[in-house]
PDB file of N, CA and C in Angstrom:
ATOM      1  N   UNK A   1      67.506  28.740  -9.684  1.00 55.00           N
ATOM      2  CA  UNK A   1      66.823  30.010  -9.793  1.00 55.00           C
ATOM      3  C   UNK A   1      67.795  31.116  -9.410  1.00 55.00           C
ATOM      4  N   UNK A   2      67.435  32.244 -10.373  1.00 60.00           N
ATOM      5  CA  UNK A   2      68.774  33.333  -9.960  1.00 60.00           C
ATOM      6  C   UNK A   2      68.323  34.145  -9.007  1.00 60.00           C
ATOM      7  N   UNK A   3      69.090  34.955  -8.331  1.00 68.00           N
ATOM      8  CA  UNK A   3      68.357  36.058  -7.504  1.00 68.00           C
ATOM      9  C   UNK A   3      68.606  37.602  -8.110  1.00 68.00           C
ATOM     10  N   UNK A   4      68.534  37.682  -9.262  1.00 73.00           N
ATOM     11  CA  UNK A   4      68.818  39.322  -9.694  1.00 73.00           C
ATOM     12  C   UNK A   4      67.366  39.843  -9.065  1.00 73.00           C
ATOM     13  N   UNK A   5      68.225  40.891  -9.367  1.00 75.00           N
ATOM     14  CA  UNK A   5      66.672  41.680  -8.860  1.00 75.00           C
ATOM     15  C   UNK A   5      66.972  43.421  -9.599  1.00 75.00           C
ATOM     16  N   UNK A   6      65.275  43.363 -10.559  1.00 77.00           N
ATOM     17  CA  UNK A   6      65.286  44.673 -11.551  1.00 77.00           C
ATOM     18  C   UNK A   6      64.623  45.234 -10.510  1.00 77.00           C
ATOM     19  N   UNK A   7      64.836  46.790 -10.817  1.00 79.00           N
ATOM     20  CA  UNK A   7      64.239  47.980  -9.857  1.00 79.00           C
ATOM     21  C   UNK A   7      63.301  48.878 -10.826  1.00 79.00           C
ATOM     22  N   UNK A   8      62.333  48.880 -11.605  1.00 78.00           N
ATOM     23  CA  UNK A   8      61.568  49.798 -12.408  1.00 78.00           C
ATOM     24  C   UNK A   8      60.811  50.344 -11.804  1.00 78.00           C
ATOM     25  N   UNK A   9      60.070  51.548 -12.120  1.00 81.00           N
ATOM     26  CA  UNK A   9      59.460  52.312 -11.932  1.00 81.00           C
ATOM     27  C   UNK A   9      59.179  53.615 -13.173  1.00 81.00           C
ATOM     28  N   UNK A  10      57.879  54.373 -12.513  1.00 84.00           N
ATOM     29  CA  UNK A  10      57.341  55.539 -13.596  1.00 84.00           C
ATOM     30  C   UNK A  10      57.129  54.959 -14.890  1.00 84.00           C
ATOM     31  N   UNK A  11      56.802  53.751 -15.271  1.00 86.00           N
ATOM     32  CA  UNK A  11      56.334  53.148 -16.212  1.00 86.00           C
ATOM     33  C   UNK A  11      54.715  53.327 -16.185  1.00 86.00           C
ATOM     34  N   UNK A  12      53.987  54.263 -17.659  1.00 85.00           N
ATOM     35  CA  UNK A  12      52.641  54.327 -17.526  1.00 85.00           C
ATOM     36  C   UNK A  12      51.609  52.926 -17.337  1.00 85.00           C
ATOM     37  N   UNK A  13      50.611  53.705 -16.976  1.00 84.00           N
ATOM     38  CA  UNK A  13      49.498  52.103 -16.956  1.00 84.00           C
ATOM     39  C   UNK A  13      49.506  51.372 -17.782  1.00 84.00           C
ATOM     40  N   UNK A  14      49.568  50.588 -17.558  1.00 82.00           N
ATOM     41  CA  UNK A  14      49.131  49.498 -19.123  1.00 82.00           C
ATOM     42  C   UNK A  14      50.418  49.045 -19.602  1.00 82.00           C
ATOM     43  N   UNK A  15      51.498  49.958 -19.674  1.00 90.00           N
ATOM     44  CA  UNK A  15      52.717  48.990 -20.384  1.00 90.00           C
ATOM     45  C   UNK A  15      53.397  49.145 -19.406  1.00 90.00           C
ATOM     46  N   UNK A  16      53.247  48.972 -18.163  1.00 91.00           N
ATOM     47  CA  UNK A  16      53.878  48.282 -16.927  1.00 91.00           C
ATOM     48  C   UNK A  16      54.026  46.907 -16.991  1.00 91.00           C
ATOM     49  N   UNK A  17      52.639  46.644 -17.432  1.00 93.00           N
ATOM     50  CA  UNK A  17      52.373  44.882 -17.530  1.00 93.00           C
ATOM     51  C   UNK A  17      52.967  44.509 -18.236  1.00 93.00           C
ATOM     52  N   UNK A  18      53.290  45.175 -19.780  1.00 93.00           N
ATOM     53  CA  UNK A  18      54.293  44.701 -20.565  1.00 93.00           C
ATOM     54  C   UNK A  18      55.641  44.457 -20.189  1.00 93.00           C
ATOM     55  N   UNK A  19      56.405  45.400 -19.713  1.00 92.00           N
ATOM     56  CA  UNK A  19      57.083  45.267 -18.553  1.00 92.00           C
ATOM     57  C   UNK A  19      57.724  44.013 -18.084  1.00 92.00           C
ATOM     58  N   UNK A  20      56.532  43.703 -17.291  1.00 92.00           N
ATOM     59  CA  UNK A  20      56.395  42.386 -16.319  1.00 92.00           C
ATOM     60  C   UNK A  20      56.691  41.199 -17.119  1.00 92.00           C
ATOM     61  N   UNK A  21      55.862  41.611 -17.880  1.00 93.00           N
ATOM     62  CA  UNK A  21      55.781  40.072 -19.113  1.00 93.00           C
ATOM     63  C   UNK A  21      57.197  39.870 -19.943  1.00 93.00           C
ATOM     64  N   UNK A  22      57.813  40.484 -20.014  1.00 92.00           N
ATOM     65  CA  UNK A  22      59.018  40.780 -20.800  1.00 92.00           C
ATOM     66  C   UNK A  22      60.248  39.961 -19.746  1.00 92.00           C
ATOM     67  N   UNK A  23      60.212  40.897 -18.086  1.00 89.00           N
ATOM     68  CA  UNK A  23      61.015  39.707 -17.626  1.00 89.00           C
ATOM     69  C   UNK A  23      60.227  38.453 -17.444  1.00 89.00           C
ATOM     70  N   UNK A  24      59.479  38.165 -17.094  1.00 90.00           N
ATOM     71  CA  UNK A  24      59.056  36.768 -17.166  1.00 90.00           C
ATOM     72  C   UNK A  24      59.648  36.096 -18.292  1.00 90.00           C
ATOM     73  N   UNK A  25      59.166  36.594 -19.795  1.00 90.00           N
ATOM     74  CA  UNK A  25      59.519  35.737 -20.892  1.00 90.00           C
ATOM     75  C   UNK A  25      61.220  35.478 -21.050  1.00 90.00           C
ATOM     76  N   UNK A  26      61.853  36.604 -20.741  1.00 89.00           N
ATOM     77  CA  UNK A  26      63.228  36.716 -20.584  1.00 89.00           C
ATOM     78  C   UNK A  26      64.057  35.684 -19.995  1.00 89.00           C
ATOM     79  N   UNK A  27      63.876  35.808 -18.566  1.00 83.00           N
ATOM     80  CA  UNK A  27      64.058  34.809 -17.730  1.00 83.00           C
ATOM     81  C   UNK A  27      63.353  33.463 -17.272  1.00 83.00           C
ATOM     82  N   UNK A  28      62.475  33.356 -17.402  1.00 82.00           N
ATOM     83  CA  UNK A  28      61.425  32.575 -17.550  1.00 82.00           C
ATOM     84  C   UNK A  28      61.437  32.081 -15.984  1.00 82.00           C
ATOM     85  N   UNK A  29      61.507  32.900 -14.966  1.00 84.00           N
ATOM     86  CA  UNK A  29      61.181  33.265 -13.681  1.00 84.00           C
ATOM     87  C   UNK A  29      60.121  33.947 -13.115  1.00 84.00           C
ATOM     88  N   UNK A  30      59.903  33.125 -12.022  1.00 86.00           N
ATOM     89  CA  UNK A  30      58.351  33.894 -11.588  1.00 86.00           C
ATOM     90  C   UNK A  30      58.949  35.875 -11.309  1.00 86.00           C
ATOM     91  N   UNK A  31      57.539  36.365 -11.335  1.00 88.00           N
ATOM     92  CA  UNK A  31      58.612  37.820 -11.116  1.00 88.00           C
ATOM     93  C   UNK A  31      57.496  38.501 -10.104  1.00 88.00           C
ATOM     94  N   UNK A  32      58.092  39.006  -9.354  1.00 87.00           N
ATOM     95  CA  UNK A  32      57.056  39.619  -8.343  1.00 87.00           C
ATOM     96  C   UNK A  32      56.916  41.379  -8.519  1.00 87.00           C
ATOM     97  N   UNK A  33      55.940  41.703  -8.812  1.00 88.00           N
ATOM     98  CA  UNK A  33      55.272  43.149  -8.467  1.00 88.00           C
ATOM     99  C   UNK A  33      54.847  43.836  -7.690  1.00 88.00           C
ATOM    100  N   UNK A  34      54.888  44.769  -6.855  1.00 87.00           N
ATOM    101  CA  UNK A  34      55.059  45.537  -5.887  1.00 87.00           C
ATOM    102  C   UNK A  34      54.026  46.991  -6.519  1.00 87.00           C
ATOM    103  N   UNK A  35      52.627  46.593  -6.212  1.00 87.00           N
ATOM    104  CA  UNK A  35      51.372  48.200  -6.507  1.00 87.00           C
ATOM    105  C   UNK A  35      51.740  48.493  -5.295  1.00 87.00           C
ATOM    106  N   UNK A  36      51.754  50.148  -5.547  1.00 85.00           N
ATOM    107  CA  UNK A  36      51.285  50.945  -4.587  1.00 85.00           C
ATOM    108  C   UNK A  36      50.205  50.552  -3.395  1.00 85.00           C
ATOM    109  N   UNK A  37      48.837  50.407  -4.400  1.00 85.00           N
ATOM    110  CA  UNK A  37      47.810  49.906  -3.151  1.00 85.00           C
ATOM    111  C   UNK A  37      46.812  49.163  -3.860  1.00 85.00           C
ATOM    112  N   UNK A  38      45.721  48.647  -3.863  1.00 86.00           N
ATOM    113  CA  UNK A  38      45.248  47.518  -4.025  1.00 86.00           C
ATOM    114  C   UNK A  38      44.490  47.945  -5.390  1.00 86.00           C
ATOM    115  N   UNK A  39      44.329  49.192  -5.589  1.00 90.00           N
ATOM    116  CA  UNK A  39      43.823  49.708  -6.969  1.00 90.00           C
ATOM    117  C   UNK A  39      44.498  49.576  -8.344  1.00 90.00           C
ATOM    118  N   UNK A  40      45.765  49.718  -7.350  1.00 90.00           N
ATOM    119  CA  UNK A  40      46.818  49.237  -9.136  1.00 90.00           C
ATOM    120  C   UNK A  40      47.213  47.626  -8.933  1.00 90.00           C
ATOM    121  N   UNK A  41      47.090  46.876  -7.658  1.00 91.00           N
ATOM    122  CA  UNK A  41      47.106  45.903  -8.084  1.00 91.00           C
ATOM    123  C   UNK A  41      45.980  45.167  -8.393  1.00 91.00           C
ATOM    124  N   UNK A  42      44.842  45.715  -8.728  1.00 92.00           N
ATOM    125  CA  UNK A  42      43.942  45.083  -9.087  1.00 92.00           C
ATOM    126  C   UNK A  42      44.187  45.426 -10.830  1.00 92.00           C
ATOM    127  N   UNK A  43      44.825  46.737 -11.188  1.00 93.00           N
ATOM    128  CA  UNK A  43      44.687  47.252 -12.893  1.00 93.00           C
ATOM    129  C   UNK A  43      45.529  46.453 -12.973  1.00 93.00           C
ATOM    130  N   UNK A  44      46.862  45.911 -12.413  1.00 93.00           N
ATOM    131  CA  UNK A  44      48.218  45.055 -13.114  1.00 93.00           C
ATOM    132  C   UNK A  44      47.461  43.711 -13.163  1.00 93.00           C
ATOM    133  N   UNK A  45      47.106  43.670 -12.181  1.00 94.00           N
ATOM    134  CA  UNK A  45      46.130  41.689 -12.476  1.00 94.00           C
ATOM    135  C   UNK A  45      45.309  41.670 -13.997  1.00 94.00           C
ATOM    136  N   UNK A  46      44.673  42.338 -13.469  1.00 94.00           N
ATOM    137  CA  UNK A  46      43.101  42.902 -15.311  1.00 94.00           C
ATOM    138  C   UNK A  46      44.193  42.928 -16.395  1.00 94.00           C
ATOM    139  N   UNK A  47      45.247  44.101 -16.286  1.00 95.00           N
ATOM    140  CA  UNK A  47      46.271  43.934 -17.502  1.00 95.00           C
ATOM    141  C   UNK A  47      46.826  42.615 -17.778  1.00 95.00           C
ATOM    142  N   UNK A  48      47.350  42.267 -16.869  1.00 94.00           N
ATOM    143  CA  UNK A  48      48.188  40.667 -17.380  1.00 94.00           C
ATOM    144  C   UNK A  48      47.367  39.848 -17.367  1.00 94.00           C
ATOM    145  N   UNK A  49      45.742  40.148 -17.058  1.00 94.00           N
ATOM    146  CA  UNK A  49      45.101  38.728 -17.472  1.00 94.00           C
ATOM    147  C   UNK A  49      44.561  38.884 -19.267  1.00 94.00           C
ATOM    148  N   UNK A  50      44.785  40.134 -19.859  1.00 95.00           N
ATOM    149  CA  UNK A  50      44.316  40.363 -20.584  1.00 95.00           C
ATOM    150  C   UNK A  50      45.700  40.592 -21.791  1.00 95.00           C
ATOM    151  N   UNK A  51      46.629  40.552 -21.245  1.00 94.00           N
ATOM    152  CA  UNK A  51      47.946  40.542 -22.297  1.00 94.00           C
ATOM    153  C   UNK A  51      48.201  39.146 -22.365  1.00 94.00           C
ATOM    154  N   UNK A  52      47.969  38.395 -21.041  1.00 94.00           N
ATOM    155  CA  UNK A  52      48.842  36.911 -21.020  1.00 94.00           C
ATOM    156  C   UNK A  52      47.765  35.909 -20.425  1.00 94.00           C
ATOM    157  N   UNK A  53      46.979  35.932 -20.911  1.00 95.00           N
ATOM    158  CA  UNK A  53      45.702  35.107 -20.248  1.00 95.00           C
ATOM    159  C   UNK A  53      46.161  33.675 -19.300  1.00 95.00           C
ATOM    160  N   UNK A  54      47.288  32.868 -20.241  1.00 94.00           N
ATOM    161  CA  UNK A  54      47.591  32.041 -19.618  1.00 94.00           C
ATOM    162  C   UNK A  54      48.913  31.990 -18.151  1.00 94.00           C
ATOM    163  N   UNK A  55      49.355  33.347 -17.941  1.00 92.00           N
ATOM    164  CA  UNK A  55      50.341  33.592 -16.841  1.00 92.00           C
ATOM    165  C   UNK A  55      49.235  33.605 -15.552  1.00 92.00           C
ATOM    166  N   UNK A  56      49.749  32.920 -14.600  1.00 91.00           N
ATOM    167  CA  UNK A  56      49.402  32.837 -13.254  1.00 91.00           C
ATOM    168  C   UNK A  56      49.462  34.218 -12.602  1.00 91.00           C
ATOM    169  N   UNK A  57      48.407  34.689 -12.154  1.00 92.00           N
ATOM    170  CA  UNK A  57      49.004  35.892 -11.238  1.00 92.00           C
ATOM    171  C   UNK A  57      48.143  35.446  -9.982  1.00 92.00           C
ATOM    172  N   UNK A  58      49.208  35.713  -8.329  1.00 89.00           N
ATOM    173  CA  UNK A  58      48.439  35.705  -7.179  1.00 89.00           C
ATOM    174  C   UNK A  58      48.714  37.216  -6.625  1.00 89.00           C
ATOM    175  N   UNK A  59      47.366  37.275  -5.784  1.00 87.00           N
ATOM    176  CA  UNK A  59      47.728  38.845  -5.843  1.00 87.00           C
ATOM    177  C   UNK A  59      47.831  38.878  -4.262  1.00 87.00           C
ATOM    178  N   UNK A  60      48.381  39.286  -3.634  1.00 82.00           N
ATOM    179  CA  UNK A  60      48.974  38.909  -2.057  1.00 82.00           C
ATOM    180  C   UNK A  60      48.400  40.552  -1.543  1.00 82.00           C
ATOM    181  N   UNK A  61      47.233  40.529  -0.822  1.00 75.00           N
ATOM    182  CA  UNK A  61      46.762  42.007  -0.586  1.00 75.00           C
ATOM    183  C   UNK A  61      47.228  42.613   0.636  1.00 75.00           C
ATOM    184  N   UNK A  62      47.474  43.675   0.460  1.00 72.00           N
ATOM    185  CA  UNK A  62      47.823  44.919   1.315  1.00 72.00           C
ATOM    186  C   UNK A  62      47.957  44.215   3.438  1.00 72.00           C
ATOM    187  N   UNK A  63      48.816  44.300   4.036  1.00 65.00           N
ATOM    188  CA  UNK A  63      48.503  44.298   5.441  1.00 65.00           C
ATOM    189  C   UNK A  63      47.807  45.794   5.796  1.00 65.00           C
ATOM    190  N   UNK A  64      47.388  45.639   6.821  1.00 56.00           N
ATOM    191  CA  UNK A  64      46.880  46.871   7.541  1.00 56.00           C
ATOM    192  C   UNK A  64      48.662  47.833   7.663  1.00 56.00           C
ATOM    193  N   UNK A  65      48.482  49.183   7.719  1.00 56.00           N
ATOM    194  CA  UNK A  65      49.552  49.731   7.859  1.00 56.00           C
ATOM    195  C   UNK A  65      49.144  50.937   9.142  1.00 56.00           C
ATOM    196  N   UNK A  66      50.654  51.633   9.167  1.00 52.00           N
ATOM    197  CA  UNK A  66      50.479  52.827  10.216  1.00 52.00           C
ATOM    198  C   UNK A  66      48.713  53.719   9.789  1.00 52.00           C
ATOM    199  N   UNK A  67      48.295  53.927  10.638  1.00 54.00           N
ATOM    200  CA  UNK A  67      48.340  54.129  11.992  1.00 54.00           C
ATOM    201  C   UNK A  67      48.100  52.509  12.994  1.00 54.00           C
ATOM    202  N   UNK A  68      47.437  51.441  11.795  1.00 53.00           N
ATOM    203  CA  UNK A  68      47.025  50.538  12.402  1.00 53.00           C
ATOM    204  C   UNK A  68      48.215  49.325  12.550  1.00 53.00           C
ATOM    205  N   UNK A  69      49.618  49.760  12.885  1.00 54.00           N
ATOM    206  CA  UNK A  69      50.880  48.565  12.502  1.00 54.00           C
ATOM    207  C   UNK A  69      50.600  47.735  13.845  1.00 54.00           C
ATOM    208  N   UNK A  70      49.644  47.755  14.544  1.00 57.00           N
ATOM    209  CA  UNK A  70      49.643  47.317  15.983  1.00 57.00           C
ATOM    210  C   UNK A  70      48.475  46.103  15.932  1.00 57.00           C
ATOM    211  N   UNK A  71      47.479  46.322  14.803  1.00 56.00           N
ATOM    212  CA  UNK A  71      46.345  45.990  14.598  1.00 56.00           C
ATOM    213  C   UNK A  71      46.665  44.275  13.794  1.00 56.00           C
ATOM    214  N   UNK A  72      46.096  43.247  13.853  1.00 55.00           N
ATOM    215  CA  UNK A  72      45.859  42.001  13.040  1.00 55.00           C
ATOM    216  C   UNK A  72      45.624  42.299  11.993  1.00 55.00           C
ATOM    217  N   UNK A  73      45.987  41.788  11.271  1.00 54.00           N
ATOM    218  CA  UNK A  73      45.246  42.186   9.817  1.00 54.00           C
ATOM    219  C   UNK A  73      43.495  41.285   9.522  1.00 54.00           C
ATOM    220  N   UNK A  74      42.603  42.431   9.186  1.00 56.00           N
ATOM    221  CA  UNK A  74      41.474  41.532   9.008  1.00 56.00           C
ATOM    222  C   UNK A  74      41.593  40.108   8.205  1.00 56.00           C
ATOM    223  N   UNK A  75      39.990  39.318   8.658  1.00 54.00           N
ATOM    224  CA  UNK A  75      39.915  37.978   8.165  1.00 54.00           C
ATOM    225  C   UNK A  75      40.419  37.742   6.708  1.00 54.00           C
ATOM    226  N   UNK A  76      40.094  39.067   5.644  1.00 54.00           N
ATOM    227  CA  UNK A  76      39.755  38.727   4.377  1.00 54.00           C
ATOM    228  C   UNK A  76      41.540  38.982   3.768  1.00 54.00           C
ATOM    229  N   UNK A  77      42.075  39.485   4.811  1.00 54.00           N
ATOM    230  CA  UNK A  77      43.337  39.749   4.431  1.00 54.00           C
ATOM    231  C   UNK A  77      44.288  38.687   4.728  1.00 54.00           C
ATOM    232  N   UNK A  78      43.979  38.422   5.850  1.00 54.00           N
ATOM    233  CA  UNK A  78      45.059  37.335   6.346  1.00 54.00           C
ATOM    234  C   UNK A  78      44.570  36.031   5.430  1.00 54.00           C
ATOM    235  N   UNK A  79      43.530  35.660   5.298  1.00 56.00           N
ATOM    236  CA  UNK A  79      43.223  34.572   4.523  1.00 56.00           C
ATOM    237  C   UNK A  79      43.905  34.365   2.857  1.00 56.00           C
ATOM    238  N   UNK A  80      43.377  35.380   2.652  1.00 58.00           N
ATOM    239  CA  UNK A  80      44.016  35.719   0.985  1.00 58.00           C
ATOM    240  C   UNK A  80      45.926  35.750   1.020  1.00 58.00           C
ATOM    241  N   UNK A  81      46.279  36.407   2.612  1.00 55.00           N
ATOM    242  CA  UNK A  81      48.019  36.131   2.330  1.00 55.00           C
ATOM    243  C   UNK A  81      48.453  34.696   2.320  1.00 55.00           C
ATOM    244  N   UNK A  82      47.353  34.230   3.451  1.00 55.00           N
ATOM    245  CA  UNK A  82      47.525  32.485   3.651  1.00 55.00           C
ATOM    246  C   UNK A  82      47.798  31.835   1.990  1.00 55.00           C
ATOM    247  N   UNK A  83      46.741  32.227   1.455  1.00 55.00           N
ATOM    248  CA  UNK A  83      46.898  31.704   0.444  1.00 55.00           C
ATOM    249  C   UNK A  83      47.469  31.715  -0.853  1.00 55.00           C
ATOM    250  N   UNK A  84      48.042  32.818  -0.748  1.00 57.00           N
ATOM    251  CA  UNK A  84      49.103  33.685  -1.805  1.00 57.00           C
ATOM    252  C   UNK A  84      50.782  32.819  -1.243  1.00 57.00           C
ATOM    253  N   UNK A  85      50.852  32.563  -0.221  1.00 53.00           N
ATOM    254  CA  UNK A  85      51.841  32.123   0.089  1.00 53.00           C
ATOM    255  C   UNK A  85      51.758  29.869  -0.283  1.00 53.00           C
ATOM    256  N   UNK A  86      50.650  30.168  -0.372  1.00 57.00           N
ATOM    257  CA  UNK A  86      50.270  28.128  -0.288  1.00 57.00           C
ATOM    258  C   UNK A  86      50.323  27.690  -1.918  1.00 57.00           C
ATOM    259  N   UNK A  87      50.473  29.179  -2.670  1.00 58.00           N
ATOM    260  CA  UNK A  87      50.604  29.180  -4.377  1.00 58.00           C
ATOM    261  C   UNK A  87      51.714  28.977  -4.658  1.00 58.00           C
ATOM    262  N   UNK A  88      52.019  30.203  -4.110  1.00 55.00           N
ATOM    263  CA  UNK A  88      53.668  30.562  -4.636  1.00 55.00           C
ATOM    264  C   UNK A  88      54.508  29.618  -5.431  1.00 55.00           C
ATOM    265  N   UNK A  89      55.040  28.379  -4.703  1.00 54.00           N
ATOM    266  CA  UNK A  89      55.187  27.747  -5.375  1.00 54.00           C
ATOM    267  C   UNK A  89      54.742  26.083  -6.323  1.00 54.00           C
ATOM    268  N   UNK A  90      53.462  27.041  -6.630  1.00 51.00           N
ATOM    269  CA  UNK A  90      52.959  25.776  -7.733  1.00 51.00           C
ATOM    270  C   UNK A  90      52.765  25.891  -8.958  1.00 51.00           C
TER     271      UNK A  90
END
């Protein structure tokens, strides 16, 4: 597995995912995405389930941030990273 690493950005909604799908098909490497906050990673999931029905997406949600960097991250969060990480590679 290689370690390049693309830097994009300011790509509109919707053909972001295209985007995505392009290095995937390219390289044929898992490729990781980086939303802002849980609203666009919920539109990039809906998009690539709907461009690439059969691509895997896990969606690894948000930690708590400043003001709360001191704080646990709630149940529904830590559970869902648990398990974003127990995917990864399958």
């Amino acid at each position: 597995m290689s370690t390049q690493h693309i830097k994009m950005g300011g790509a509109p909604e919707g053909y972001d995912a295209q985007l995505v799908l392009r290095e995937l098909h390219s390289h044929g490497e898992p490729v990781v995405h980086i939303a802002r906050d849980d609203k666009r990673m919920s539109a990039m999931a809906e998009a690539l389930a709907f461009f690439a029905p059969d691509v895997p997406v896990i969606k690894f949600p948000a930690w708590d941030c400043l003001p709360y960097d001191r704080v646990s991250a709630g149940a529904n969060s830590d559970g869902a990273g648990r398990l974003c990480y127990s995917r990864r590679d399958h």
